[in-house]
Coordinates of C-alpha atoms in Angstrom, one line a residue:
X1 CA 142.5 86.3 77.4
X2 CA 139.7 88.2 79.0
X3 CA 139.5 89.1 82.7
X4 CA 136.2 88.2 84.2
X5 CA 134.5 90.5 86.7
X6 CA 135.6 89.5 90.2
X7 CA 132.3 88.0 91.1
X8 CA 131.2 84.5 91.9
X9 CA 128.4 85.0 89.4
X10 CA 130.7 84.0 86.6
X11 CA 130.4 80.4 87.8
X12 CA 126.7 80.4 88.5
X13 CA 124.7 77.9 86.5
X14 CA 123.4 78.9 83.1
X15 CA 119.7 78.3 82.7
X16 CA 119.7 77.6 79.0
X17 CA 120.5 74.1 77.7
X18 CA 123.6 74.8 75.7
X19 CA 124.1 71.3 74.1
X20 CA 120.5 70.4 73.3
X21 CA 121.4 67.8 70.7
X22 CA 124.1 66.2 72.6
X23 CA 122.4 65.7 76.0
X24 CA 120.7 62.5 74.8
X25 CA 124.1 61.1 74.0
X26 CA 125.4 62.0 77.4
X27 CA 122.3 60.4 79.0
X28 CA 123.2 57.1 77.3
X29 CA 126.7 57.3 78.5
X30 CA 125.6 57.8 82.1
X31 CA 122.5 55.7 82.1
X32 CA 123.0 54.8 85.8
X33 CA 122.3 58.3 86.9
X34 CA 118.7 58.9 88.2
X35 CA 117.2 61.1 87.2
X36 CA 119.0 61.5 83.8
X37 CA 117.9 65.1 83.6
X38 CA 120.6 66.0 86.3
X39 CA 123.5 64.9 84.1
X40 CA 123.8 68.2 82.5
X41 CA 124.0 70.0 85.8
X42 CA 126.6 67.5 87.1
X43 CA 128.8 68.0 84.1
X44 CA 128.6 71.8 84.1
X45 CA 131.6 73.8 85.3
X46 CA 129.2 76.5 86.2
X47 CA 127.5 74.6 89.0
X48 CA 128.7 76.0 92.3
X49 CA 131.3 73.7 93.8
X50 CA 131.1 72.3 97.3
X51 CA 132.3 74.5 100.1
X52 CA 136.0 74.3 100.8
X53 CA 135.3 73.1 104.3
X54 CA 133.9 69.8 102.8
X55 CA 137.2 69.2 101.0
X56 CA 140.6 68.1 102.1
X57 CA 144.1 69.5 101.5
X58 CA 146.8 67.3 100.0
X59 CA 150.2 68.6 101.1
X60 CA 153.6 68.6 99.4
X61 CA 155.1 65.1 99.7
X62 CA 158.2 66.2 101.5
X63 CA 158.8 69.7 102.8
X64 CA 162.3 71.2 103.3
X65 CA 162.9 73.6 106.2
X66 CA 163.1 76.6 103.8
X67 CA 160.0 75.5 101.9
X68 CA 158.0 78.2 100.2
X69 CA 154.5 76.7 100.5
X70 CA 151.6 77.9 98.4
X71 CA 148.1 76.5 98.3
X72 CA 146.2 75.7 95.1
X73 CA 142.4 75.1 95.1
X74 CA 141.4 73.1 92.0
X75 CA 138.0 72.3 90.6
X76 CA 137.3 68.5 90.6
X77 CA 134.5 66.5 89.1
X78 CA 134.7 63.0 87.7
X79 CA 132.3 61.3 85.3
X80 CA 132.9 58.0 87.1
X81 CA 130.8 59.4 90.0
X82 CA 128.3 61.6 88.2
X83 CA 125.9 62.0 91.1
X84 CA 128.6 63.6 93.3
X85 CA 128.7 67.4 93.2
X86 CA 131.8 69.2 91.9
X87 CA 134.2 70.2 94.7
X88 CA 137.3 72.2 95.2
X89 CA 140.4 70.1 96.1
X90 CA 143.3 71.9 97.8
X91 CA 146.9 71.1 97.2
X92 CA 150.1 72.6 98.7
X93 CA 153.3 72.9 96.8
X94 CA 156.8 74.1 97.6
X95 CA 157.5 76.9 95.0
X96 CA 161.2 76.3 95.4
X97 CA 160.6 72.9 93.7
X98 CA 158.1 74.1 91.2
X99 CA 158.5 75.8 87.8
X100 CA 157.3 79.4 87.4
X101 CA 154.0 78.7 85.5
X102 CA 150.7 77.4 86.6
X103 CA 151.1 74.5 84.2
X104 CA 154.2 73.5 86.0
X105 CA 152.2 73.4 89.3
X106 CA 149.5 71.2 87.7
X107 CA 152.1 68.8 86.2
X108 CA 153.8 68.5 89.6
X109 CA 150.5 67.8 91.4
X110 CA 149.6 65.1 88.8
X111 CA 153.1 63.5 88.8
X112 CA 153.9 63.6 92.4
X113 CA 150.7 64.1 94.5
X114 CA 147.5 63.1 92.8
X115 CA 147.6 61.2 89.4
X116 CA 143.8 61.4 89.1
X117 CA 143.9 65.2 88.4
X118 CA 142.9 65.7 84.7
X119 CA 143.7 68.6 82.4
X120 CA 144.8 69.2 78.9
X121 CA 148.3 70.4 77.9
X122 CA 150.6 70.0 74.9
X123 CA 153.1 72.6 73.7
X124 CA 153.8 74.5 76.9
X125 CA 154.5 77.6 74.7
X126 CA 151.1 79.3 74.2
X127 CA 150.7 77.9 70.7
X128 CA 148.2 75.0 71.0
X129 CA 145.6 76.5 73.3
X130 CA 145.1 73.1 75.1
X131 CA 145.6 74.3 78.6
X132 CA 143.0 77.1 78.6
X133 CA 141.3 77.4 82.0
X134 CA 140.1 80.0 84.5
X135 CA 142.9 80.9 86.9
X136 CA 142.2 83.3 89.7
X137 CA 139.1 84.7 87.8
X138 CA 140.9 85.1 84.5
X139 CA 140.5 82.9 81.4
X140 CA 144.1 82.3 80.3
X141 CA 146.6 79.6 79.3
X142 CA 148.2 77.7 82.2
X143 CA 151.5 77.6 80.4
X144 CA 151.7 81.4 80.1
X145 CA 150.2 82.2 83.5
X146 CA 152.9 82.8 86.2
X147 CA 152.3 81.6 89.7
X148 CA 152.0 84.5 92.1
X149 CA 155.0 84.1 94.4
X150 CA 153.1 85.5 97.4
X151 CA 152.4 82.5 99.5
X152 CA 149.5 84.1 101.3
X153 CA 147.7 84.3 98.0
X154 CA 145.8 81.0 97.4
X155 CA 145.2 80.3 93.7
X156 CA 141.9 79.0 92.4
X157 CA 141.7 77.0 89.2
X158 CA 138.5 76.2 87.3
X159 CA 137.6 74.9 83.9
X160 CA 136.6 77.5 81.3
X161 CA 133.4 79.0 82.6
X162 CA 129.9 78.0 81.3
X163 CA 131.2 74.9 79.5
X164 CA 130.2 71.3 80.1
X165 CA 133.0 69.4 81.8
X166 CA 134.5 66.2 80.6
X167 CA 136.5 65.7 83.8
X168 CA 138.1 68.1 86.3
X169 CA 139.7 71.0 84.2
X170 CA 138.8 69.5 80.8
X171 CA 136.0 71.4 79.1
X172 CA 133.8 70.0 76.3
X173 CA 134.5 72.2 73.3
X174 CA 132.4 70.2 70.9
X175 CA 130.0 73.1 70.3
X176 CA 132.8 75.6 69.9
X177 CA 134.5 73.6 67.2
X178 CA 131.2 72.8 65.5
X179 CA 130.6 76.6 65.2
X180 CA 134.2 77.1 63.9
X181 CA 133.5 74.5 61.2
X182 CA 130.3 76.2 60.2
X183 CA 132.1 79.4 59.0
X184 CA 134.1 77.3 56.5
X185 CA 137.6 78.4 57.7
X186 CA 139.5 77.9 54.5
X187 CA 140.1 79.7 51.3
X188 CA 137.2 79.5 48.8
X189 CA 137.6 80.6 45.2
X190 CA 136.8 79.4 41.7
X191 CA 139.5 81.3 39.8
X192 CA 142.7 79.4 39.4
X193 CA 146.1 81.1 39.5
X194 CA 147.3 82.3 36.1
X195 CA 150.7 80.7 36.3
X196 CA 149.4 77.6 38.2
X197 CA 151.4 78.5 41.3
X198 CA 150.2 79.7 44.7
X199 CA 147.6 82.5 44.9
X200 CA 149.6 85.6 45.8
X201 CA 148.6 88.9 47.4
X202 CA 150.2 92.2 47.9
X203 CA 152.1 93.1 51.1
X204 CA 149.3 95.6 51.9
X205 CA 146.6 92.9 51.6
X206 CA 148.6 90.5 53.6
X207 CA 149.0 93.1 56.4
X208 CA 145.2 93.2 56.8
X209 CA 145.4 89.7 58.2
X210 CA 147.7 90.6 61.0
X211 CA 145.9 90.2 64.4
X212 CA 143.5 87.7 62.8
X213 CA 145.3 84.6 61.7
X214 CA 147.3 84.3 65.1
X215 CA 144.2 83.1 67.0
X216 CA 144.9 79.6 68.4
X217 CA 141.3 78.8 69.2
X218 CA 141.8 78.4 72.9
X219 CA 138.2 79.6 73.6
X220 CA 139.3 81.9 76.4
X221 CA 137.6 84.9 74.8
X222 CA 134.4 83.1 73.9
X223 CA 133.9 81.5 77.3
X224 CA 134.4 84.9 79.0
X225 CA 131.5 86.4 77.0
X226 CA 128.2 86.6 78.8
X227 CA 126.3 86.8 75.5
X228 CA 128.0 83.5 74.6
X229 CA 127.0 82.0 77.9
X230 CA 123.4 82.9 77.3
X231 CA 123.2 82.1 73.5
X232 CA 126.0 79.7 72.8
X233 CA 123.7 77.4 70.9
X234 CA 123.2 80.1 68.2
X235 CA 125.6 83.0 68.8
X236 CA 129.0 82.3 67.3
X237 CA 131.0 84.1 69.9
X238 CA 134.1 86.3 69.6
X239 CA 136.7 83.7 68.6
X240 CA 134.6 82.3 65.7
X241 CA 133.5 85.7 64.5
X242 CA 137.2 86.8 64.5
X243 CA 138.0 83.8 62.3
X244 CA 135.0 84.6 60.1
X245 CA 136.3 88.1 59.5
X246 CA 139.8 86.7 58.8
X247 CA 138.4 85.1 55.6
X248 CA 136.3 88.1 54.7
X249 CA 139.4 90.3 54.9
X250 CA 141.5 87.9 52.8
X251 CA 141.9 89.4 49.3
X252 CA 142.3 85.9 47.8
X253 CA 138.8 84.6 48.9
X254 CA 136.0 84.9 46.3
X255 CA 133.1 83.8 48.5
X256 CA 132.7 87.0 50.6
X257 CA 129.0 87.5 49.8
X258 CA 128.2 83.9 50.8
X259 CA 130.1 84.3 54.0
X260 CA 128.3 87.5 54.9
X261 CA 124.9 86.0 54.0
X262 CA 125.6 83.2 56.5
X263 CA 125.9 85.8 59.3
X264 CA 122.9 87.7 58.2
X265 CA 120.5 86.7 61.0
X266 CA 119.6 87.9 64.4
X267 CA 121.8 85.5 66.4
X268 CA 125.1 84.5 64.7
X269 CA 126.6 88.0 64.9
X270 CA 124.1 90.4 66.5
X271 CA 124.0 88.9 70.0
X272 CA 127.3 90.8 70.6
X273 CA 126.4 93.6 73.1
X274 CA 130.0 95.0 73.3
X275 CA 130.4 93.9 76.9
X276 CA 134.1 93.5 76.0
X277 CA 134.9 90.7 78.4
X278 CA 136.5 89.1 75.4
X279 CA 139.1 91.8 75.1

């Protein structure tokens, strides 16, 4: 979960067409948009949202006298109105009635204030990676991100930066998973186990996988990487490269040379410039 530099530049539009092959499909899906070439801009989380003065604040339904009111500014964009620019919608919640995590706030907003708010979530325990988003300038999981209890601090919530947006806080991770598939993230070997049982490894070899297999593919690190923003059509990014090394380091795999050969080009691996936003 990498912190982004506290600059609005992290949300500025990327000039390179990331999803070259999929834009035609998007154009067919939004054929009413004219010109069609603007569809990519409308769907991008990186397009600067409308000024907060052009948005409205939706308050807590019922406020108690001892309410602890906090404001949340949330990125909104709907494919139902693709010609409208993204905007920031403001909501106020009583923290006394809200759980401690950002996901609790989002669920309360959706359930009690605005059912049109769209976001992904599943396990609520930091295991599935579904609720990855940019909260107060940091790519993180909403279920693990605590709500700052200081009411004067107004939280801002965006989709993962430099991704196309399906709706509101839901990023399109098609390219990310396509790249993950390309590294063949599974055990490859031709030699069968001598006793016909599972393929075993020593405790020392197993220990080499610690810190690698735990990745939940939330895409927080990859979407915080400027190199990935600029070259995501060819550069694999930190998350996929981590998984690639996970299989290179596995003593049971017999296709190490083929795996290294697939990375032996100028883009897949070597676009990393050790900017270290991913860490």
